Amino acid sequence: MEREKSVSPDVNAEPDILVENAQMHLEEGNLDAALEGLNLALGKYEEEHGEGYFEIANVYSLLANVYESQDNYPKAEEYLKKSIQINEEYYGETNMKVIKSTLKLIDILFKQGKDKYDEATNYCKNLVKSIPTDFDDELLEIAEYYESIGDLLFRLQEYRNALEIYQKSREIYLRNLSENSTTTARIIFKIANLHISSENWNKGFEELLKSMKIYQEGNEDVNMDEVSDLFLESALNYNNSKRHNEAITILENLLKIYICRDQESPKIGDIHGMIGDIRFIQKNYLKAAYNYKISLNIYTKSFGQNDLLVVKALGRLNLVSFKLGLLQESKTYFQKMLLAGRKIFGDNYQMVRETKLSIELIEQNCDCVAVPDLKKLDLLSK
């Protein structure tokens, strides 16, 4: 009870103070206190200035944020629309306050599902028609606005319009930021992803390499896990469309980014594993083995010998050894899998049982296999 009393709004406070405190409560996650303070401020503003007072638009917007945090999207929609209406009357349809609130409203509509899809689409199309061009003092903000609109058009699969909007954003970023800005790299990646979604594979590949070069040469801090996930997905798209060489090139460029930014990341093991998988598909077993061995070494260094990723890497090496006719090597990797699997899961784990059977099968067939190519064996052991 004491805690609730400490966050309750002061009924005698001025409305702007109530709003300021409500914002603080919202940031701290005290949604009930924020809601109580905002409703109190709303009542005071309406009593003193009437329902259309311009400061009320901000209160409505904050109320929408509270309801969104509570997953009450219909109420969030209601208050965002009220906020937009007041701001349009005071500032016009192309004001950034209106634009930002409308973008938020579109997002809220999408979150409510298919019933709101058409309404969200109409808001999006209307925003595109009213793109502002005279905000010279807010160019970067406008670029971010263009980018958000492009994201929405992409979501609607209106790729031609999305490309046009992304290009506008890209032009502004290039004029105002350094060529190696990660913001520029981000918008170029989105353009690449749009081409990929349109199955314009060559153009998408070209733009991807431009984006990756910026991440490689730039010195801004980035979240490498997020960057990695983006390009890994792109590589998978190319691989799944049987463009294996392009997929390998994307992954090799991603390795270059890691070399520049985070040489110790276990993610490098994932990337080498994926390259090995693609080369396995291409039946280039020697090169696949090379990447699998690097992957195993990285996982072992990062997690120790008794880790599931290590077991996975050993499984890959077992299979590629078998394909190369190196049954003794294959047996060795199986035995290592068995040892690691037993320590992780115990003797009852299915993988352990299957590994035992596989070792027996290899032992039965060892005498039937020709002496392995020593060059292959030497390459595999490096």
mmCIF file of C-alpha atoms in Angstrom:
data_model
loop_
_atom_site.group_PDB
_atom_site.id
_atom_site.type_symbol
_atom_site.label_atom_id
_atom_site.label_comp_id
_atom_site.label_asym_id
_atom_site.label_seq_id
_atom_site.Cartn_x
_atom_site.Cartn_y
_atom_site.Cartn_z
ATOM 1 C CA MET A 1 0.000 0.000 0.000
ATOM 2 C CA GLU A 2 2.875 2.387 0.740
ATOM 3 C CA ARG A 3 4.319 1.843 -2.748
ATOM 4 C CA GLU A 4 1.010 2.692 -4.420
ATOM 5 C CA LYS A 5 0.750 5.846 -2.333
ATOM 6 C CA SER A 6 4.248 6.960 -3.308
ATOM 7 C CA VAL A 7 3.493 6.835 -7.048
ATOM 8 C CA SER A 8 0.006 8.346 -6.918
ATOM 9 C CA PRO A 9 -0.182 11.732 -8.678
ATOM 10 C CA ASP A 10 -0.528 14.975 -6.745
ATOM 11 C CA VAL A 11 -4.067 16.155 -7.479
ATOM 12 C CA ASN A 12 -2.976 19.754 -6.875
ATOM 13 C CA ALA A 13 -0.083 19.665 -9.342
ATOM 14 C CA GLU A 14 -0.122 21.583 -12.626
ATOM 15 C CA PRO A 15 -1.017 19.441 -15.661
ATOM 16 C CA ASP A 16 2.432 19.781 -17.261
ATOM 17 C CA ILE A 17 4.017 18.429 -14.060
ATOM 18 C CA LEU A 18 1.531 15.577 -14.028
ATOM 19 C CA VAL A 19 2.449 14.727 -17.631
ATOM 20 C CA GLU A 20 6.171 14.859 -16.867
ATOM 21 C CA ASN A 21 5.763 12.523 -13.899
ATOM 22 C CA ALA A 22 3.527 10.204 -15.918
ATOM 23 C CA GLN A 23 6.233 9.907 -18.571
ATOM 24 C CA MET A 24 8.678 8.892 -15.859
ATOM 25 C CA HIS A 25 6.264 6.260 -14.523
ATOM 26 C CA LEU A 26 5.726 4.944 -18.060
ATOM 27 C CA GLU A 27 9.482 4.558 -18.604
ATOM 28 C CA GLU A 28 9.774 2.727 -15.280
ATOM 29 C CA GLY A 29 6.888 0.411 -16.126
ATOM 30 C CA ASN A 30 4.481 1.834 -13.509
ATOM 31 C CA LEU A 31 1.598 1.786 -15.964
ATOM 32 C CA ASP A 32 -1.229 2.285 -13.461
ATOM 33 C CA ALA A 33 0.459 5.373 -11.995
ATOM 34 C CA ALA A 34 1.138 6.719 -15.483
ATOM 35 C CA LEU A 35 -2.476 6.170 -16.504
ATOM 36 C CA GLU A 36 -3.811 7.857 -13.382
ATOM 37 C CA GLY A 37 -1.543 10.878 -13.829
ATOM 38 C CA LEU A 38 -2.350 11.296 -17.529
ATOM 39 C CA ASN A 39 -6.097 11.128 -16.964
ATOM 40 C CA LEU A 40 -5.786 13.716 -14.198
ATOM 41 C CA ALA A 41 -3.746 15.991 -16.491
ATOM 42 C CA LEU A 42 -6.242 15.481 -19.310
ATOM 43 C CA GLY A 43 -9.120 16.565 -17.116
ATOM 44 C CA LYS A 44 -7.269 19.723 -16.007
ATOM 45 C CA TYR A 45 -6.306 20.686 -19.565
ATOM 46 C CA GLU A 46 -9.876 20.214 -20.789
ATOM 47 C CA GLU A 47 -11.267 22.200 -17.853
ATOM 48 C CA GLU A 48 -8.852 25.106 -18.410
ATOM 49 C CA HIS A 49 -8.527 25.183 -22.215
ATOM 50 C CA GLY A 50 -11.200 22.985 -23.809
ATOM 51 C CA GLU A 51 -10.994 19.580 -25.519
ATOM 52 C CA GLY A 52 -9.045 20.789 -28.575
ATOM 53 C CA TYR A 53 -6.094 22.298 -26.677
ATOM 54 C CA PHE A 54 -2.822 21.434 -28.472
ATOM 55 C CA GLU A 55 -1.090 20.068 -25.343
ATOM 56 C CA ILE A 56 -3.811 17.447 -25.075
ATOM 57 C CA ALA A 57 -2.442 15.786 -28.226
ATOM 58 C CA ASN A 58 0.668 14.809 -26.283
ATOM 59 C CA VAL A 59 -1.437 13.423 -23.429
ATOM 60 C CA TYR A 60 -3.427 11.322 -25.898
ATOM 61 C CA SER A 61 -0.191 10.041 -27.436
ATOM 62 C CA LEU A 62 1.162 9.028 -24.020
ATOM 63 C CA LEU A 63 -2.127 7.350 -23.131
ATOM 64 C CA ALA A 64 -1.779 5.366 -26.355
ATOM 65 C CA ASN A 65 1.697 4.278 -25.249
ATOM 66 C CA VAL A 66 0.341 3.094 -21.902
ATOM 67 C CA TYR A 67 -2.435 1.061 -23.525
ATOM 68 C CA GLU A 68 -0.020 -0.397 -26.069
ATOM 69 C CA SER A 69 2.208 -1.515 -23.187
ATOM 70 C CA GLN A 70 -0.855 -3.254 -21.751
ATOM 71 C CA ASP A 71 -1.560 -4.872 -25.159
ATOM 72 C CA ASN A 72 -4.838 -2.963 -25.282
ATOM 73 C CA TYR A 73 -4.488 -2.051 -28.945
ATOM 74 C CA PRO A 74 -8.064 -0.791 -29.540
ATOM 75 C CA LYS A 75 -7.628 1.847 -26.792
ATOM 76 C CA ALA A 76 -4.173 2.718 -28.132
ATOM 77 C CA GLU A 77 -5.719 3.193 -31.578
ATOM 78 C CA GLU A 78 -8.477 5.396 -30.132
ATOM 79 C CA TYR A 79 -6.093 7.798 -28.418
ATOM 80 C CA LEU A 80 -3.608 7.933 -31.297
ATOM 81 C CA LYS A 81 -6.404 8.993 -33.638
ATOM 82 C CA LYS A 82 -7.416 11.725 -31.198
ATOM 83 C CA SER A 83 -3.798 12.914 -30.974
ATOM 84 C CA ILE A 84 -3.431 12.986 -34.768
ATOM 85 C CA GLN A 85 -6.667 14.954 -35.181
ATOM 86 C CA ILE A 86 -5.520 17.727 -32.821
ATOM 87 C CA ASN A 87 -2.012 17.930 -34.306
ATOM 88 C CA GLU A 88 -3.390 18.082 -37.847
ATOM 89 C CA GLU A 89 -5.567 21.029 -36.875
ATOM 90 C CA TYR A 90 -2.622 22.897 -35.314
ATOM 91 C CA TYR A 91 0.293 21.930 -37.579
ATOM 92 C CA GLY A 92 -1.078 20.438 -40.805
ATOM 93 C CA GLU A 93 -0.963 16.934 -42.272
ATOM 94 C CA THR A 94 2.753 16.972 -43.181
ATOM 95 C CA ASN A 95 4.045 17.983 -39.756
ATOM 96 C CA MET A 96 6.487 15.504 -38.235
ATOM 97 C CA LYS A 97 4.319 15.112 -35.119
ATOM 98 C CA VAL A 98 1.471 13.950 -37.346
ATOM 99 C CA ILE A 99 3.716 11.738 -39.444
ATOM 100 C CA LYS A 100 5.246 9.973 -36.442
ATOM 101 C CA SER A 101 1.871 9.445 -34.771
ATOM 102 C CA THR A 102 0.421 8.083 -38.007
ATOM 103 C CA LEU A 103 3.310 5.640 -38.392
ATOM 104 C CA LYS A 104 2.638 4.500 -34.840
ATOM 105 C CA LEU A 105 -1.065 4.165 -35.596
ATOM 106 C CA ILE A 106 -0.321 1.986 -38.637
ATOM 107 C CA ASP A 107 1.779 -0.295 -36.466
ATOM 108 C CA ILE A 108 -1.018 -0.521 -33.867
ATOM 109 C CA LEU A 109 -3.537 -1.369 -36.589
ATOM 110 C CA PHE A 110 -1.336 -4.153 -37.936
ATOM 111 C CA LYS A 111 -0.980 -5.579 -34.426
ATOM 112 C CA GLN A 112 -4.763 -6.038 -34.273
ATOM 113 C CA GLY A 113 -4.768 -8.529 -37.124
ATOM 114 C CA LYS A 114 -6.464 -8.964 -40.479
ATOM 115 C CA ASP A 115 -9.592 -7.011 -39.554
ATOM 116 C CA LYS A 116 -7.516 -3.817 -39.461
ATOM 117 C CA TYR A 117 -5.319 -4.635 -42.462
ATOM 118 C CA ASP A 118 -7.244 -2.551 -45.006
ATOM 119 C CA GLU A 119 -7.368 0.468 -42.711
ATOM 120 C CA ALA A 120 -3.626 0.235 -42.074
ATOM 121 C CA THR A 121 -3.000 -0.013 -45.821
ATOM 122 C CA ASN A 122 -5.045 3.118 -46.508
ATOM 123 C CA TYR A 123 -3.157 5.122 -43.880
ATOM 124 C CA CYS A 124 0.103 3.937 -45.409
ATOM 125 C CA LYS A 125 -0.897 4.956 -48.944
ATOM 126 C CA ASN A 126 -2.096 8.360 -47.743
ATOM 127 C CA LEU A 127 1.222 8.971 -46.008
ATOM 128 C CA VAL A 128 3.107 8.183 -49.202
ATOM 129 C CA LYS A 129 1.028 10.748 -51.101
ATOM 130 C CA SER A 130 1.800 13.472 -48.571
ATOM 131 C CA ILE A 131 5.573 12.965 -48.305
ATOM 132 C CA PRO A 132 7.078 16.299 -47.218
ATOM 133 C CA THR A 133 9.875 17.834 -49.288
ATOM 134 C CA ASP A 134 10.526 21.175 -47.571
ATOM 135 C CA PHE A 135 12.047 20.172 -44.215
ATOM 136 C CA ASP A 136 15.632 21.136 -44.970
ATOM 137 C CA ASP A 137 16.451 21.461 -41.267
ATOM 138 C CA GLU A 138 15.231 17.933 -40.553
ATOM 139 C CA LEU A 139 16.715 15.977 -43.443
ATOM 140 C CA LEU A 140 17.877 13.003 -41.403
ATOM 141 C CA GLU A 141 14.544 12.821 -39.653
ATOM 142 C CA ILE A 142 12.847 12.835 -43.042
ATOM 143 C CA ALA A 143 15.176 10.054 -44.209
ATOM 144 C CA GLU A 144 14.101 7.982 -41.219
ATOM 145 C CA TYR A 145 10.502 8.755 -42.110
ATOM 146 C CA TYR A 146 11.034 7.577 -45.682
ATOM 147 C CA GLU A 147 12.656 4.421 -44.359
ATOM 148 C CA SER A 148 9.688 3.701 -42.074
ATOM 149 C CA ILE A 149 7.273 4.181 -44.974
ATOM 150 C CA GLY A 150 9.402 1.886 -47.108
ATOM 151 C CA ASP A 151 9.248 -0.738 -44.367
ATOM 152 C CA LEU A 152 5.468 -0.540 -44.365
ATOM 153 C CA LEU A 153 5.230 -0.782 -48.154
ATOM 154 C CA PHE A 154 7.579 -3.752 -48.083
ATOM 155 C CA ARG A 155 5.320 -5.337 -45.477
ATOM 156 C CA LEU A 156 2.410 -4.816 -47.877
ATOM 157 C CA GLN A 157 4.485 -6.404 -50.700
ATOM 158 C CA GLU A 158 4.257 -3.199 -52.724
ATOM 159 C CA TYR A 159 7.856 -3.582 -53.791
ATOM 160 C CA ARG A 160 7.995 -0.970 -56.546
ATOM 161 C CA ASN A 161 6.724 1.806 -54.284
ATOM 162 C CA ALA A 162 8.915 0.583 -51.420
ATOM 163 C CA LEU A 163 12.010 0.735 -53.643
ATOM 164 C CA GLU A 164 11.245 4.315 -54.632
ATOM 165 C CA ILE A 165 10.867 5.371 -51.003
ATOM 166 C CA TYR A 166 13.986 3.492 -49.861
ATOM 167 C CA GLN A 167 15.974 5.227 -52.604
ATOM 168 C CA LYS A 168 14.832 8.635 -51.320
ATOM 169 C CA SER A 169 15.999 7.684 -47.839
ATOM 170 C CA ARG A 170 19.308 6.414 -49.188
ATOM 171 C CA GLU A 171 19.992 9.660 -51.059
ATOM 172 C CA ILE A 172 19.495 11.737 -47.923
ATOM 173 C CA TYR A 173 21.678 9.462 -45.802
ATOM 174 C CA LEU A 174 24.470 9.617 -48.384
ATOM 175 C CA ARG A 175 24.306 13.431 -48.458
ATOM 176 C CA ASN A 176 24.380 13.831 -44.705
ATOM 177 C CA LEU A 177 26.382 10.903 -43.349
ATOM 178 C CA SER A 178 29.754 9.368 -44.122
ATOM 179 C CA GLU A 179 29.923 6.768 -46.866
ATOM 180 C CA ASN A 180 30.823 4.155 -44.253
ATOM 181 C CA SER A 181 27.909 4.939 -41.948
ATOM 182 C CA THR A 182 26.122 1.841 -40.686
ATOM 183 C CA THR A 183 22.857 3.743 -41.215
ATOM 184 C CA THR A 184 23.644 3.822 -44.919
ATOM 185 C CA ALA A 185 24.603 0.142 -44.804
ATOM 186 C CA ARG A 186 21.232 -0.628 -43.212
ATOM 187 C CA ILE A 187 19.168 1.071 -45.920
ATOM 188 C CA ILE A 188 21.263 -0.538 -48.670
ATOM 189 C CA PHE A 189 20.603 -3.926 -47.074
ATOM 190 C CA LYS A 190 16.868 -3.205 -47.090
ATOM 191 C CA ILE A 191 17.067 -2.336 -50.786
ATOM 192 C CA ALA A 192 18.929 -5.596 -51.373
ATOM 193 C CA ASN A 193 16.325 -7.553 -49.424
ATOM 194 C CA LEU A 194 13.583 -5.935 -51.480
ATOM 195 C CA HIS A 195 15.248 -7.069 -54.718
ATOM 196 C CA ILE A 196 15.637 -10.570 -53.281
ATOM 197 C CA SER A 197 11.939 -10.657 -52.363
ATOM 198 C CA SER A 198 11.164 -9.603 -55.948
ATOM 199 C CA GLU A 199 13.455 -12.422 -57.159
ATOM 200 C CA ASN A 200 15.776 -9.894 -58.769
ATOM 201 C CA TRP A 201 18.669 -11.995 -57.545
ATOM 202 C CA ASN A 202 21.529 -10.290 -59.398
ATOM 203 C CA LYS A 203 20.602 -6.787 -58.223
ATOM 204 C CA GLY A 204 19.976 -8.028 -54.705
ATOM 205 C CA PHE A 205 23.403 -9.682 -54.620
ATOM 206 C CA GLU A 206 25.068 -6.491 -55.865
ATOM 207 C CA GLU A 207 23.430 -4.367 -53.164
ATOM 208 C CA LEU A 208 24.201 -6.935 -50.453
ATOM 209 C CA LEU A 209 27.907 -6.758 -51.224
ATOM 210 C CA LYS A 210 27.800 -2.937 -51.030
ATOM 211 C CA SER A 211 26.170 -3.096 -47.613
ATOM 212 C CA MET A 212 28.636 -5.706 -46.360
ATOM 213 C CA LYS A 213 31.596 -3.646 -47.540
ATOM 214 C CA ILE A 214 30.421 -0.716 -45.397
ATOM 215 C CA TYR A 215 30.079 -2.935 -42.322
ATOM 216 C CA GLN A 216 33.560 -4.265 -43.038
ATOM 217 C CA GLU A 217 35.248 -0.879 -43.497
ATOM 218 C CA GLY A 218 33.202 1.253 -41.080
ATOM 219 C CA ASN A 219 34.256 1.973 -37.512
ATOM 220 C CA GLU A 220 30.855 2.621 -35.923
ATOM 221 C CA ASP A 221 29.740 0.254 -33.182
ATOM 222 C CA VAL A 222 27.165 -2.300 -34.317
ATOM 223 C CA ASN A 223 25.346 -5.253 -32.805
ATOM 224 C CA MET A 224 27.126 -8.031 -34.646
ATOM 225 C CA ASP A 225 24.507 -10.633 -33.730
ATOM 226 C CA GLU A 226 21.828 -8.543 -35.469
ATOM 227 C CA VAL A 227 24.036 -7.846 -38.487
ATOM 228 C CA SER A 228 24.984 -11.511 -38.711
ATOM 229 C CA ASP A 229 21.372 -12.706 -38.576
ATOM 230 C CA LEU A 230 20.438 -10.417 -41.486
ATOM 231 C CA PHE A 231 23.131 -11.676 -43.817
ATOM 232 C CA LEU A 232 22.784 -15.303 -42.731
ATOM 233 C CA GLU A 233 19.131 -15.140 -43.758
ATOM 234 C CA SER A 234 20.148 -13.639 -47.115
ATOM 235 C CA ALA A 235 22.676 -16.423 -47.644
ATOM 236 C CA LEU A 236 20.005 -19.019 -46.891
ATOM 237 C CA ASN A 237 17.662 -17.393 -49.426
ATOM 238 C CA TYR A 238 20.308 -17.648 -52.135
ATOM 239 C CA ASN A 239 21.191 -21.193 -51.174
ATOM 240 C CA ASN A 240 17.541 -22.283 -51.158
ATOM 241 C CA SER A 241 17.143 -20.846 -54.661
ATOM 242 C CA LYS A 242 20.119 -23.032 -55.715
ATOM 243 C CA ARG A 243 22.443 -20.026 -56.054
ATOM 244 C CA HIS A 244 25.071 -21.768 -53.988
ATOM 245 C CA ASN A 245 28.093 -19.752 -55.105
ATOM 246 C CA GLU A 246 26.418 -16.445 -54.249
ATOM 247 C CA ALA A 247 25.458 -17.856 -50.845
ATOM 248 C CA ILE A 248 29.078 -18.834 -50.183
ATOM 249 C CA THR A 249 30.287 -15.377 -51.240
ATOM 250 C CA ILE A 250 27.859 -13.712 -48.821
ATOM 251 C CA LEU A 251 29.043 -15.950 -45.987
ATOM 252 C CA GLU A 252 32.707 -15.363 -46.802
ATOM 253 C CA ASN A 253 32.104 -11.598 -46.734
ATOM 254 C CA LEU A 254 30.360 -11.988 -43.394
ATOM 255 C CA LEU A 255 33.515 -13.705 -42.121
ATOM 256 C CA LYS A 256 35.510 -10.654 -43.236
ATOM 257 C CA ILE A 257 33.209 -8.420 -41.174
ATOM 258 C CA TYR A 258 33.827 -10.603 -38.116
ATOM 259 C CA ILE A 259 37.591 -10.506 -38.700
ATOM 260 C CA CYS A 260 37.389 -6.692 -38.547
ATOM 261 C CA ARG A 261 35.028 -6.516 -35.572
ATOM 262 C CA ASP A 262 34.904 -9.662 -33.440
ATOM 263 C CA GLN A 263 37.487 -12.342 -34.210
ATOM 264 C CA GLU A 264 36.636 -14.418 -31.126
ATOM 265 C CA SER A 265 32.917 -14.816 -31.796
ATOM 266 C CA PRO A 266 31.563 -18.404 -31.808
ATOM 267 C CA LYS A 267 29.280 -17.213 -34.616
ATOM 268 C CA ILE A 268 32.271 -17.667 -36.912
ATOM 269 C CA GLY A 269 31.886 -21.383 -36.258
ATOM 270 C CA ASP A 270 28.260 -21.200 -37.427
ATOM 271 C CA ILE A 271 29.298 -19.446 -40.629
ATOM 272 C CA HIS A 272 32.022 -21.968 -41.462
ATOM 273 C CA GLY A 273 29.530 -24.742 -40.773
ATOM 274 C CA MET A 274 27.056 -23.216 -43.228
ATOM 275 C CA ILE A 275 29.744 -22.789 -45.891
ATOM 276 C CA GLY A 276 30.690 -26.422 -45.367
ATOM 277 C CA ASP A 277 27.054 -27.496 -45.732
ATOM 278 C CA ILE A 278 26.721 -25.670 -49.058
ATOM 279 C CA ARG A 279 29.960 -27.166 -50.342
ATOM 280 C CA PHE A 280 28.713 -30.570 -49.229
ATOM 281 C CA ILE A 281 25.580 -29.990 -51.332
ATOM 282 C CA GLN A 282 27.898 -29.145 -54.248
ATOM 283 C CA LYS A 283 29.745 -32.433 -53.548
ATOM 284 C CA ASN A 284 32.938 -30.461 -52.938
ATOM 285 C CA TYR A 285 33.720 -32.657 -49.960
ATOM 286 C CA LEU A 286 37.341 -31.627 -49.429
ATOM 287 C CA LYS A 287 36.496 -27.950 -49.085
ATOM 288 C CA ALA A 288 33.475 -28.829 -46.949
ATOM 289 C CA ALA A 289 35.790 -30.767 -44.634
ATOM 290 C CA TYR A 290 38.089 -27.752 -44.410
ATOM 291 C CA ASN A 291 35.239 -25.491 -43.212
ATOM 292 C CA TYR A 292 33.857 -28.158 -40.876
ATOM 293 C CA LYS A 293 37.262 -28.542 -39.217
ATOM 294 C CA ILE A 294 37.502 -24.779 -38.596
ATOM 295 C CA SER A 295 33.974 -24.821 -37.190
ATOM 296 C CA LEU A 296 34.900 -27.657 -34.813
ATOM 297 C CA ASN A 297 38.040 -25.852 -33.619
ATOM 298 C CA ILE A 298 36.115 -22.642 -32.922
ATOM 299 C CA TYR A 299 33.346 -24.418 -31.017
ATOM 300 C CA THR A 300 35.860 -26.408 -28.987
ATOM 301 C CA LYS A 301 37.806 -23.277 -28.115
ATOM 302 C CA SER A 302 34.647 -21.360 -27.156
ATOM 303 C CA PHE A 303 32.666 -24.038 -25.303
ATOM 304 C CA GLY A 304 34.958 -26.942 -24.525
ATOM 305 C CA GLN A 305 34.774 -30.489 -25.874
ATOM 306 C CA ASN A 306 31.471 -31.452 -24.264
ATOM 307 C CA ASP A 307 29.051 -29.099 -26.009
ATOM 308 C CA LEU A 308 26.159 -29.786 -28.353
ATOM 309 C CA LEU A 309 27.639 -27.561 -31.075
ATOM 310 C CA VAL A 310 30.875 -29.556 -30.862
ATOM 311 C CA VAL A 311 28.867 -32.758 -31.277
ATOM 312 C CA LYS A 312 27.158 -31.244 -34.317
ATOM 313 C CA ALA A 313 30.503 -30.283 -35.865
ATOM 314 C CA LEU A 314 31.861 -33.793 -35.237
ATOM 315 C CA GLY A 315 28.784 -35.198 -36.955
ATOM 316 C CA ARG A 316 29.479 -33.083 -40.025
ATOM 317 C CA LEU A 317 33.091 -34.249 -40.126
ATOM 318 C CA ASN A 318 32.013 -37.847 -39.716
ATOM 319 C CA LEU A 319 29.707 -37.593 -42.698
ATOM 320 C CA VAL A 320 32.154 -35.837 -44.991
ATOM 321 C CA SER A 321 34.893 -38.324 -44.027
ATOM 322 C CA PHE A 322 32.556 -41.144 -44.987
ATOM 323 C CA LYS A 323 31.873 -39.463 -48.349
ATOM 324 C CA LEU A 324 35.613 -39.196 -48.960
ATOM 325 C CA GLY A 325 36.061 -42.892 -48.232
ATOM 326 C CA LEU A 326 38.016 -42.194 -45.053
ATOM 327 C CA LEU A 327 36.207 -44.700 -42.870
ATOM 328 C CA GLN A 328 38.850 -44.773 -40.156
ATOM 329 C CA GLU A 329 38.623 -40.990 -39.847
ATOM 330 C CA SER A 330 34.840 -41.263 -39.861
ATOM 331 C CA LYS A 331 35.028 -43.808 -37.039
ATOM 332 C CA THR A 332 37.289 -41.498 -35.024
ATOM 333 C CA TYR A 333 34.829 -38.631 -35.279
ATOM 334 C CA PHE A 334 31.982 -40.973 -34.322
ATOM 335 C CA GLN A 335 33.873 -42.064 -31.245
ATOM 336 C CA LYS A 336 34.431 -38.444 -30.239
ATOM 337 C CA MET A 337 30.718 -37.806 -30.763
ATOM 338 C CA LEU A 338 29.933 -40.791 -28.556
ATOM 339 C CA LEU A 339 32.209 -39.577 -25.776
ATOM 340 C CA ALA A 340 30.849 -35.988 -25.848
ATOM 341 C CA GLY A 341 27.250 -37.164 -26.211
ATOM 342 C CA ARG A 342 27.535 -39.503 -23.242
ATOM 343 C CA LYS A 343 28.893 -36.703 -21.047
ATOM 344 C CA ILE A 344 26.156 -34.312 -22.129
ATOM 345 C CA PHE A 345 23.137 -36.611 -22.227
ATOM 346 C CA GLY A 346 24.081 -39.928 -20.656
ATOM 347 C CA ASP A 347 23.910 -43.416 -22.201
ATOM 348 C CA ASN A 348 20.168 -43.315 -22.879
ATOM 349 C CA TYR A 349 20.307 -40.451 -25.344
ATOM 350 C CA GLN A 350 19.232 -41.570 -28.828
ATOM 351 C CA MET A 351 22.260 -39.972 -30.502
ATOM 352 C CA VAL A 352 24.591 -42.021 -28.290
ATOM 353 C CA ARG A 353 22.831 -45.269 -29.201
ATOM 354 C CA GLU A 354 22.856 -44.419 -32.907
ATOM 355 C CA THR A 355 26.535 -43.496 -32.733
ATOM 356 C CA LYS A 356 27.417 -46.892 -31.213
ATOM 357 C CA LEU A 357 25.583 -48.642 -34.044
ATOM 358 C CA SER A 358 27.297 -46.463 -36.637
ATOM 359 C CA ILE A 359 30.756 -47.300 -35.214
ATOM 360 C CA GLU A 360 29.929 -50.992 -35.460
ATOM 361 C CA LEU A 361 28.786 -50.530 -39.055
ATOM 362 C CA ILE A 362 32.011 -48.727 -39.974
ATOM 363 C CA GLU A 363 34.117 -51.435 -38.312
ATOM 364 C CA GLN A 364 32.295 -54.099 -40.315
ATOM 365 C CA ASN A 365 33.012 -52.303 -43.573
ATOM 366 C CA CYS A 366 36.580 -51.109 -42.993
ATOM 367 C CA ASP A 367 38.066 -54.218 -44.626
ATOM 368 C CA CYS A 368 35.934 -53.704 -47.717
ATOM 369 C CA VAL A 369 37.112 -50.182 -48.450
ATOM 370 C CA ALA A 370 40.169 -49.310 -50.537
ATOM 371 C CA VAL A 371 43.114 -47.560 -48.921
ATOM 372 C CA PRO A 372 42.127 -43.868 -48.670
ATOM 373 C CA ASP A 373 43.752 -41.169 -50.725
ATOM 374 C CA LEU A 374 46.641 -39.881 -48.589
ATOM 375 C CA LYS A 375 46.273 -36.360 -49.999
ATOM 376 C CA LYS A 376 42.668 -36.293 -48.813
ATOM 377 C CA LEU A 377 43.646 -37.620 -45.414
ATOM 378 C CA ASP A 378 46.384 -35.001 -45.098
ATOM 379 C CA LEU A 379 43.988 -32.196 -46.052
ATOM 380 C CA LEU A 380 41.377 -33.394 -43.601
ATOM 381 C CA SER A 381 43.824 -33.546 -40.693
ATOM 382 C CA LYS A 382 44.965 -29.922 -41.027
#
